[in-house]
PDB file of C-alpha atoms in Angstrom:
ATOM      1  CA  UNK T   1       0.242   0.116  -0.053  1.00 76.00           C
ATOM      2  CA  UNK T   2       3.029   2.709   0.630  1.00 85.00           C
ATOM      3  CA  UNK T   3       4.454   1.805  -2.635  1.00 90.00           C
ATOM      4  CA  UNK T   4       1.138   2.827  -4.207  1.00 91.00           C
ATOM      5  CA  UNK T   5       0.643   5.970  -2.719  1.00 93.00           C
ATOM      6  CA  UNK T   6       4.805   6.966  -3.606  1.00 93.00           C
ATOM      7  CA  UNK T   7       3.707   5.902  -7.265  1.00 94.00           C
ATOM      8  CA  UNK T   8       0.511   7.910  -7.158  1.00 94.00           C
ATOM      9  CA  UNK T   9       2.404  10.479  -5.645  1.00 94.00           C
ATOM     10  CA  UNK T  10       5.386  10.333  -8.387  1.00 95.00           C
ATOM     11  CA  UNK T  11       2.858  10.204 -11.420  1.00 95.00           C
ATOM     12  CA  UNK T  12       0.641  13.108  -9.776  1.00 96.00           C
ATOM     13  CA  UNK T  13       3.705  15.744  -8.996  1.00 96.00           C
ATOM     14  CA  UNK T  14       5.392  14.854 -12.761  1.00 96.00           C
ATOM     15  CA  UNK T  15       1.980  15.311 -14.406  1.00 96.00           C
ATOM     16  CA  UNK T  16       1.157  18.441 -12.127  1.00 97.00           C
ATOM     17  CA  UNK T  17       4.319  19.966 -12.855  1.00 97.00           C
ATOM     18  CA  UNK T  18       4.302  19.583 -17.076  1.00 96.00           C
ATOM     19  CA  UNK T  19       0.442  21.016 -17.015  1.00 97.00           C
ATOM     20  CA  UNK T  20       1.429  23.822 -14.838  1.00 97.00           C
ATOM     21  CA  UNK T  21       4.304  25.006 -16.367  1.00 96.00           C
ATOM     22  CA  UNK T  22       2.742  24.547 -19.625  1.00 96.00           C
ATOM     23  CA  UNK T  23       0.079  26.755 -18.820  1.00 97.00           C
ATOM     24  CA  UNK T  24       2.085  29.197 -17.382  1.00 97.00           C
ATOM     25  CA  UNK T  25       4.394  29.742 -20.561  1.00 96.00           C
ATOM     26  CA  UNK T  26       1.278  29.985 -22.695  1.00 96.00           C
ATOM     27  CA  UNK T  27      -0.038  32.549 -20.269  1.00 95.00           C
ATOM     28  CA  UNK T  28       3.626  34.925 -20.411  1.00 95.00           C
ATOM     29  CA  UNK T  29       3.469  34.041 -24.031  1.00 94.00           C
ATOM     30  CA  UNK T  30       0.010  35.605 -24.675  1.00 94.00           C
ATOM     31  CA  UNK T  31       0.806  37.965 -22.135  1.00 92.00           C
ATOM     32  CA  UNK T  32       3.690  39.557 -23.999  1.00 91.00           C
ATOM     33  CA  UNK T  33       2.098  39.540 -27.907  1.00 91.00           C
ATOM     34  CA  UNK T  34      -1.322  40.719 -25.808  1.00 91.00           C
ATOM     35  CA  UNK T  35       0.577  43.647 -24.670  1.00 87.00           C
ATOM     36  CA  UNK T  36       1.307  45.219 -27.962  1.00 87.00           C
ATOM     37  CA  UNK T  37      -2.549  45.540 -28.713  1.00 87.00           C
ATOM     38  CA  UNK T  38      -3.616  48.911 -27.905  1.00 87.00           C
ATOM     39  CA  UNK T  39      -7.295  47.752 -27.275  1.00 85.00           C
ATOM     40  CA  UNK T  40      -6.148  46.080 -24.113  1.00 87.00           C
ATOM     41  CA  UNK T  41      -2.827  46.853 -23.712  1.00 83.00           C
ATOM     42  CA  UNK T  42      -4.154  49.366 -20.687  1.00 84.00           C
ATOM     43  CA  UNK T  43      -5.593  46.455 -18.607  1.00 86.00           C
ATOM     44  CA  UNK T  44      -2.528  43.887 -18.782  1.00 87.00           C
ATOM     45  CA  UNK T  45       0.401  46.243 -19.743  1.00 83.00           C
ATOM     46  CA  UNK T  46       0.871  46.174 -15.515  1.00 86.00           C
ATOM     47  CA  UNK T  47       0.874  42.556 -15.027  1.00 89.00           C
ATOM     48  CA  UNK T  48       4.531  41.444 -14.615  1.00 89.00           C
ATOM     49  CA  UNK T  49       5.268  38.250 -15.648  1.00 91.00           C
ATOM     50  CA  UNK T  50       8.777  38.345 -15.486  1.00 90.00           C
ATOM     51  CA  UNK T  51       9.290  35.515 -13.473  1.00 94.00           C
ATOM     52  CA  UNK T  52       7.068  33.210 -15.575  1.00 95.00           C
ATOM     53  CA  UNK T  53      10.179  31.677 -17.402  1.00 94.00           C
ATOM     54  CA  UNK T  54      12.432  31.591 -14.593  1.00 96.00           C
ATOM     55  CA  UNK T  55       9.497  29.809 -12.721  1.00 96.00           C
ATOM     56  CA  UNK T  56       9.136  27.045 -15.711  1.00 96.00           C
ATOM     57  CA  UNK T  57      12.899  26.455 -15.626  1.00 96.00           C
ATOM     58  CA  UNK T  58      12.533  25.152 -12.434  1.00 97.00           C
ATOM     59  CA  UNK T  59       9.858  23.334 -12.997  1.00 97.00           C
ATOM     60  CA  UNK T  60      11.019  21.396 -15.767  1.00 96.00           C
ATOM     61  CA  UNK T  61      14.266  20.507 -13.748  1.00 96.00           C
ATOM     62  CA  UNK T  62      12.091  19.255 -10.768  1.00 96.00           C
ATOM     63  CA  UNK T  63       9.698  17.211 -13.316  1.00 96.00           C
ATOM     64  CA  UNK T  64      12.919  15.898 -14.787  1.00 96.00           C
ATOM     65  CA  UNK T  65      14.753  14.337 -11.642  1.00 95.00           C
ATOM     66  CA  UNK T  66      11.329  12.717 -10.805  1.00 96.00           C
ATOM     67  CA  UNK T  67      10.791  11.762 -14.359  1.00 96.00           C
ATOM     68  CA  UNK T  68      13.737   9.514 -14.428  1.00 96.00           C
ATOM     69  CA  UNK T  69      12.790   7.871 -11.384  1.00 96.00           C
ATOM     70  CA  UNK T  70       9.333   7.175 -13.289  1.00 95.00           C
ATOM     71  CA  UNK T  71      11.378   5.592 -15.991  1.00 94.00           C
ATOM     72  CA  UNK T  72      13.315   3.623 -13.905  1.00 95.00           C
ATOM     73  CA  UNK T  73      10.400   2.257 -12.197  1.00 94.00           C
ATOM     74  CA  UNK T  74       8.606   1.249 -15.639  1.00 92.00           C
ATOM     75  CA  UNK T  75      11.219   0.262 -18.100  1.00 90.00           C
ATOM     76  CA  UNK T  76      10.966   3.792 -20.306  1.00 89.00           C
ATOM     77  CA  UNK T  77      14.796   4.384 -20.231  1.00 87.00           C
ATOM     78  CA  UNK T  78      16.509   3.807 -23.555  1.00 81.00           C
ATOM     79  CA  UNK T  79      18.973   0.500 -22.803  1.00 81.00           C
ATOM     80  CA  UNK T  80      21.901  -1.108 -25.189  1.00 81.00           C
ATOM     81  CA  UNK T  81      21.353  -4.547 -24.387  1.00 83.00           C
ATOM     82  CA  UNK T  82      22.079  -6.546 -27.728  1.00 86.00           C
ATOM     83  CA  UNK T  83      25.324  -8.305 -26.258  1.00 87.00           C
ATOM     84  CA  UNK T  84      23.747  -9.110 -22.740  1.00 88.00           C
ATOM     85  CA  UNK T  85      20.741 -10.988 -24.809  1.00 85.00           C
ATOM     86  CA  UNK T  86      23.471 -13.135 -26.089  1.00 88.00           C
ATOM     87  CA  UNK T  87      24.782 -14.496 -22.922  1.00 90.00           C
ATOM     88  CA  UNK T  88      23.262 -17.463 -21.118  1.00 91.00           C
ATOM     89  CA  UNK T  89      20.703 -16.824 -18.558  1.00 90.00           C
ATOM     90  CA  UNK T  90      22.637 -17.192 -15.582  1.00 91.00           C
ATOM     91  CA  UNK T  91      25.460 -14.769 -16.958  1.00 94.00           C
ATOM     92  CA  UNK T  92      22.745 -12.392 -18.561  1.00 93.00           C
ATOM     93  CA  UNK T  93      21.050 -12.306 -14.552  1.00 94.00           C
ATOM     94  CA  UNK T  94      24.767 -11.279 -13.372  1.00 94.00           C
ATOM     95  CA  UNK T  95      25.089  -8.693 -15.638  1.00 94.00           C
ATOM     96  CA  UNK T  96      21.495  -7.020 -15.360  1.00 94.00           C
ATOM     97  CA  UNK T  97      22.001  -7.755 -11.211  1.00 95.00           C
ATOM     98  CA  UNK T  98      25.298  -5.539 -12.362  1.00 95.00           C
ATOM     99  CA  UNK T  99      23.708  -2.808 -14.039  1.00 94.00           C
ATOM    100  CA  UNK T 100      20.841  -1.976 -11.316  1.00 96.00           C
ATOM    101  CA  UNK T 101      23.608  -1.368  -8.679  1.00 97.00           C
ATOM    102  CA  UNK T 102      25.736   0.304 -10.861  1.00 96.00           C
ATOM    103  CA  UNK T 103      22.546   2.660 -11.450  1.00 96.00           C
ATOM    104  CA  UNK T 104      21.857   2.748  -7.703  1.00 97.00           C
ATOM    105  CA  UNK T 105      25.460   3.579  -6.528  1.00 98.00           C
ATOM    106  CA  UNK T 106      25.705   6.186  -9.066  1.00 98.00           C
ATOM    107  CA  UNK T 107      22.478   7.747  -8.111  1.00 97.00           C
ATOM    108  CA  UNK T 108      23.173   7.807  -4.672  1.00 98.00           C
ATOM    109  CA  UNK T 109      26.236   9.238  -4.509  1.00 98.00           C
ATOM    110  CA  UNK T 110      25.089  12.094  -6.971  1.00 97.00           C
ATOM    111  CA  UNK T 111      22.223  12.373  -4.028  1.00 97.00           C
ATOM    112  CA  UNK T 112      24.907  12.821  -1.371  1.00 98.00           C
ATOM    113  CA  UNK T 113      26.669  15.181  -2.919  1.00 98.00           C
ATOM    114  CA  UNK T 114      23.845  17.048  -3.637  1.00 97.00           C
ATOM    115  CA  UNK T 115      22.662  16.988   0.242  1.00 97.00           C
ATOM    116  CA  UNK T 116      25.662  18.075   1.252  1.00 97.00           C
ATOM    117  CA  UNK T 117      25.771  21.093  -1.371  1.00 97.00           C
ATOM    118  CA  UNK T 118      22.199  22.072  -0.606  1.00 97.00           C
ATOM    119  CA  UNK T 119      22.885  22.117   3.032  1.00 96.00           C
ATOM    120  CA  UNK T 120      25.879  24.704   2.436  1.00 96.00           C
ATOM    121  CA  UNK T 121      23.695  26.444   0.296  1.00 95.00           C
ATOM    122  CA  UNK T 122      21.358  26.597   2.975  1.00 95.00           C
ATOM    123  CA  UNK T 123      23.315  28.379   5.422  1.00 94.00           C
ATOM    124  CA  UNK T 124      24.023  31.358   2.561  1.00 93.00           C
ATOM    125  CA  UNK T 125      21.656  34.421   1.444  1.00 91.00           C
ATOM    126  CA  UNK T 126      21.361  33.084  -2.286  1.00 95.00           C
ATOM    127  CA  UNK T 127      17.856  33.907  -3.901  1.00 95.00           C
ATOM    128  CA  UNK T 128      16.647  33.615  -7.448  1.00 94.00           C
ATOM    129  CA  UNK T 129      17.019  36.571  -9.629  1.00 91.00           C
ATOM    130  CA  UNK T 130      13.210  37.294 -10.458  1.00 92.00           C
ATOM    131  CA  UNK T 131      11.015  34.523  -7.217  1.00 94.00           C
ATOM    132  CA  UNK T 132      13.801  35.435  -4.902  1.00 93.00           C
ATOM    133  CA  UNK T 133      13.408  32.130  -3.724  1.00 95.00           C
ATOM    134  CA  UNK T 134      16.115  30.594  -1.298  1.00 96.00           C
ATOM    135  CA  UNK T 135      18.388  28.668  -3.563  1.00 96.00           C
ATOM    136  CA  UNK T 136      18.539  25.675  -1.752  1.00 96.00           C
ATOM    137  CA  UNK T 137      15.065  25.073  -1.955  1.00 95.00           C
ATOM    138  CA  UNK T 138      15.763  25.021  -5.943  1.00 95.00           C
ATOM    139  CA  UNK T 139      18.734  22.844  -5.626  1.00 96.00           C
ATOM    140  CA  UNK T 140      16.607  20.478  -3.247  1.00 96.00           C
ATOM    141  CA  UNK T 141      15.810  18.444  -6.663  1.00 96.00           C
ATOM    142  CA  UNK T 142      19.435  16.956  -6.847  1.00 96.00           C
ATOM    143  CA  UNK T 143      19.228  14.885  -3.648  1.00 97.00           C
ATOM    144  CA  UNK T 144      15.453  14.153  -3.792  1.00 97.00           C
ATOM    145  CA  UNK T 145      15.206  13.272  -7.256  1.00 96.00           C
ATOM    146  CA  UNK T 146      18.403  11.511  -7.166  1.00 97.00           C
ATOM    147  CA  UNK T 147      17.637   9.753  -3.992  1.00 98.00           C
ATOM    148  CA  UNK T 148      14.320   8.843  -4.936  1.00 97.00           C
ATOM    149  CA  UNK T 149      15.518   7.357  -8.623  1.00 97.00           C
ATOM    150  CA  UNK T 150      18.365   5.187  -6.458  1.00 98.00           C
ATOM    151  CA  UNK T 151      15.458   3.507  -4.346  1.00 97.00           C
ATOM    152  CA  UNK T 152      13.688   2.800  -7.654  1.00 97.00           C
ATOM    153  CA  UNK T 153      17.100   0.779  -9.157  1.00 97.00           C
ATOM    154  CA  UNK T 154      16.897  -1.008  -5.768  1.00 97.00           C
ATOM    155  CA  UNK T 155      13.200  -1.573  -6.019  1.00 96.00           C
ATOM    156  CA  UNK T 156      13.526  -3.169  -9.715  1.00 96.00           C
ATOM    157  CA  UNK T 157      16.370  -5.004  -8.634  1.00 96.00           C
ATOM    158  CA  UNK T 158      14.862  -6.864  -5.671  1.00 96.00           C
ATOM    159  CA  UNK T 159      11.528  -7.536  -8.072  1.00 95.00           C
ATOM    160  CA  UNK T 160      14.194  -8.997 -10.723  1.00 95.00           C
ATOM    161  CA  UNK T 161      15.948 -11.431  -7.935  1.00 95.00           C
ATOM    162  CA  UNK T 162      12.537 -12.578  -7.126  1.00 94.00           C
ATOM    163  CA  UNK T 163      10.591 -12.687 -10.321  1.00 93.00           C
ATOM    164  CA  UNK T 164      13.376 -12.871 -13.077  1.00 90.00           C
ATOM    165  CA  UNK T 165      11.137  -9.904 -14.833  1.00 91.00           C
ATOM    166  CA  UNK T 166      12.438  -6.487 -15.699  1.00 90.00           C
ATOM    167  CA  UNK T 167       9.877  -3.456 -16.223  1.00 89.00           C
ATOM    168  CA  UNK T 168       8.833  -3.296 -19.498  1.00 77.00           C
ATOM    169  CA  UNK T 169       6.669  -0.548 -21.345  1.00 66.00           C
ATOM    170  CA  UNK T 170       5.084  -1.134 -24.497  1.00 63.00           C
ATOM    171  CA  UNK T 171       6.082   2.136 -26.736  1.00 58.00           C
ATOM    172  CA  UNK T 172       3.166   1.213 -29.180  1.00 60.00           C
ATOM    173  CA  UNK T 173       0.036   0.536 -26.375  1.00 59.00           C
ATOM    174  CA  UNK T 174      -2.271   3.568 -26.176  1.00 55.00           C
ATOM    175  CA  UNK T 175      -3.681   3.714 -22.660  1.00 58.00           C
ATOM    176  CA  UNK T 176      -7.588   2.885 -22.394  1.00 57.00           C
ATOM    177  CA  UNK T 177      -7.263   1.254 -26.323  1.00 58.00           C
ATOM    178  CA  UNK T 178      -7.210  -2.456 -25.454  1.00 59.00           C
ATOM    179  CA  UNK T 179      -6.750  -5.260 -28.251  1.00 57.00           C
ATOM    180  CA  UNK T 180     -10.032  -6.972 -29.071  1.00 55.00           C
ATOM    181  CA  UNK T 181      -9.062 -11.070 -29.217  1.00 58.00           C
ATOM    182  CA  UNK T 182     -12.639 -12.012 -30.009  1.00 65.00           C
ATOM    183  CA  UNK T 183     -12.682 -10.692 -33.390  1.00 60.00           C
ATOM    184  CA  UNK T 184     -10.454 -12.824 -35.434  1.00 62.00           C
ATOM    185  CA  UNK T 185     -10.023 -10.154 -38.324  1.00 58.00           C
ATOM    186  CA  UNK T 186      -9.234  -7.614 -35.734  1.00 57.00           C
ATOM    187  CA  UNK T 187      -6.854  -9.686 -33.873  1.00 55.00           C
ATOM    188  CA  UNK T 188      -4.942 -10.449 -37.058  1.00 54.00           C
ATOM    189  CA  UNK T 189      -4.063  -7.089 -38.180  1.00 53.00           C
ATOM    190  CA  UNK T 190      -3.181  -6.293 -34.197  1.00 53.00           C
ATOM    191  CA  UNK T 191      -0.575  -9.214 -35.363  1.00 53.00           C
ATOM    192  CA  UNK T 192       3.336  -7.537 -35.612  1.00 57.00           C
ATOM    193  CA  UNK T 193       4.870  -8.682 -38.170  1.00 52.00           C
ATOM    194  CA  UNK T 194       8.128  -7.614 -37.337  1.00 54.00           C
ATOM    195  CA  UNK T 195       8.276  -8.701 -33.734  1.00 57.00           C
ATOM    196  CA  UNK T 196      11.721 -10.359 -32.189  1.00 55.00           C
ATOM    197  CA  UNK T 197      11.157 -14.058 -31.290  1.00 54.00           C
ATOM    198  CA  UNK T 198      14.547 -13.681 -29.555  1.00 52.00           C
ATOM    199  CA  UNK T 199      14.501 -10.125 -28.442  1.00 50.00           C
ATOM    200  CA  UNK T 200      17.546 -10.497 -31.052  1.00 51.00           C
ATOM    201  CA  UNK T 201      16.184 -11.012 -34.947  1.00 52.00           C
ATOM    202  CA  UNK T 202      12.695  -9.442 -36.434  1.00 52.00           C
ATOM    203  CA  UNK T 203      10.449 -11.536 -38.127  1.00 52.00           C
ATOM    204  CA  UNK T 204      11.284 -10.866 -41.947  1.00 51.00           C
ATOM    205  CA  UNK T 205       8.971 -10.131 -45.007  1.00 52.00           C
ATOM    206  CA  UNK T 206       7.966 -13.801 -45.463  1.00 53.00           C
ATOM    207  CA  UNK T 207       6.252 -13.301 -42.343  1.00 51.00           C
ATOM    208  CA  UNK T 208       4.314 -10.654 -43.334  1.00 50.00           C
ATOM    209  CA  UNK T 209       3.707 -11.998 -46.204  1.00 53.00           C
ATOM    210  CA  UNK T 210       1.956 -15.170 -44.303  1.00 55.00           C
ATOM    211  CA  UNK T 211       4.695 -17.776 -45.813  1.00 53.00           C
ATOM    212  CA  UNK T 212       7.426 -19.701 -44.214  1.00 51.00           C
ATOM    213  CA  UNK T 213      11.016 -18.229 -45.111  1.00 50.00           C
ATOM    214  CA  UNK T 214      12.942 -19.877 -47.693  1.00 51.00           C
ATOM    215  CA  UNK T 215       9.625 -20.675 -49.612  1.00 51.00           C
ATOM    216  CA  UNK T 216       8.602 -19.042 -53.180  1.00 50.00           C
ATOM    217  CA  UNK T 217       5.949 -16.484 -53.725  1.00 50.00           C
ATOM    218  CA  UNK T 218       3.910 -19.222 -54.726  1.00 46.00           C
ATOM    219  CA  UNK T 219       3.746 -20.442 -50.653  1.00 45.00           C
ATOM    220  CA  UNK T 220       0.904 -18.314 -49.964  1.00 45.00           C
ATOM    221  CA  UNK T 221      -2.982 -18.803 -50.580  1.00 46.00           C
ATOM    222  CA  UNK T 222      -2.977 -20.380 -53.712  1.00 46.00           C
ATOM    223  CA  UNK T 223      -0.130 -22.649 -52.987  1.00 46.00           C
ATOM    224  CA  UNK T 224      -0.488 -26.284 -54.238  1.00 46.00           C
ATOM    225  CA  UNK T 225      -3.519 -25.506 -56.578  1.00 47.00           C
ATOM    226  CA  UNK T 226      -3.078 -26.273 -60.370  1.00 47.00           C
ATOM    227  CA  UNK T 227      -3.632 -23.848 -63.369  1.00 47.00           C
ATOM    228  CA  UNK T 228      -7.555 -24.910 -63.389  1.00 48.00           C
ATOM    229  CA  UNK T 229      -8.053 -24.266 -59.836  1.00 46.00           C
ATOM    230  CA  UNK T 230      -6.337 -20.998 -59.567  1.00 45.00           C
ATOM    231  CA  UNK T 231      -8.730 -19.498 -62.747  1.00 48.00           C
ATOM    232  CA  UNK T 232     -12.003 -20.926 -61.134  1.00 45.00           C
TER     233      UNK T 232
END
């Protein structure tokens, strides 16, 4: 239950930061161009939105840090695993665990160094240029995001040791749009003819045409029929 709460908070925070930053940028751009229109410039010219750009930059930084942790949890980060997939299963598992431990160690070190940096900055009076917020609050994204990412690496590693599975994200899947397996025609359309059997080699064009590799064009739906049967 606590893990589900943490997952939802992570997703809500990322979505909120993205939506809020986009809205602020939109309002700032509209204000900039509308200030040159004589009809309405007297009403909005006194609005001071000089802080909008700085705030959006900080929001995107926080979003990126939490988004990186979300990427580890859901498996959307890009990884080069061609050589690892060629290894035997026991050796492959060792390399995967090593990679996850390396990621956890790196993010843990970054989080620790970031915490030290934020601690020293909190003893100063540095503030941001436009918002005049304490800079240590803004830089707090580094240790918080890095420690969360470290925790996600360890979480994925523990789950891999228990189940042997890694989080996988299907980039072709649309949330809320499920495949209809009850309709044979729809199910046939949903087949990915170029999927990889061994995570290394995609199907060739023969699978897309419905024939086995190595057979000629006659191996299609009319294979085995004589000239007379085809002319009927």
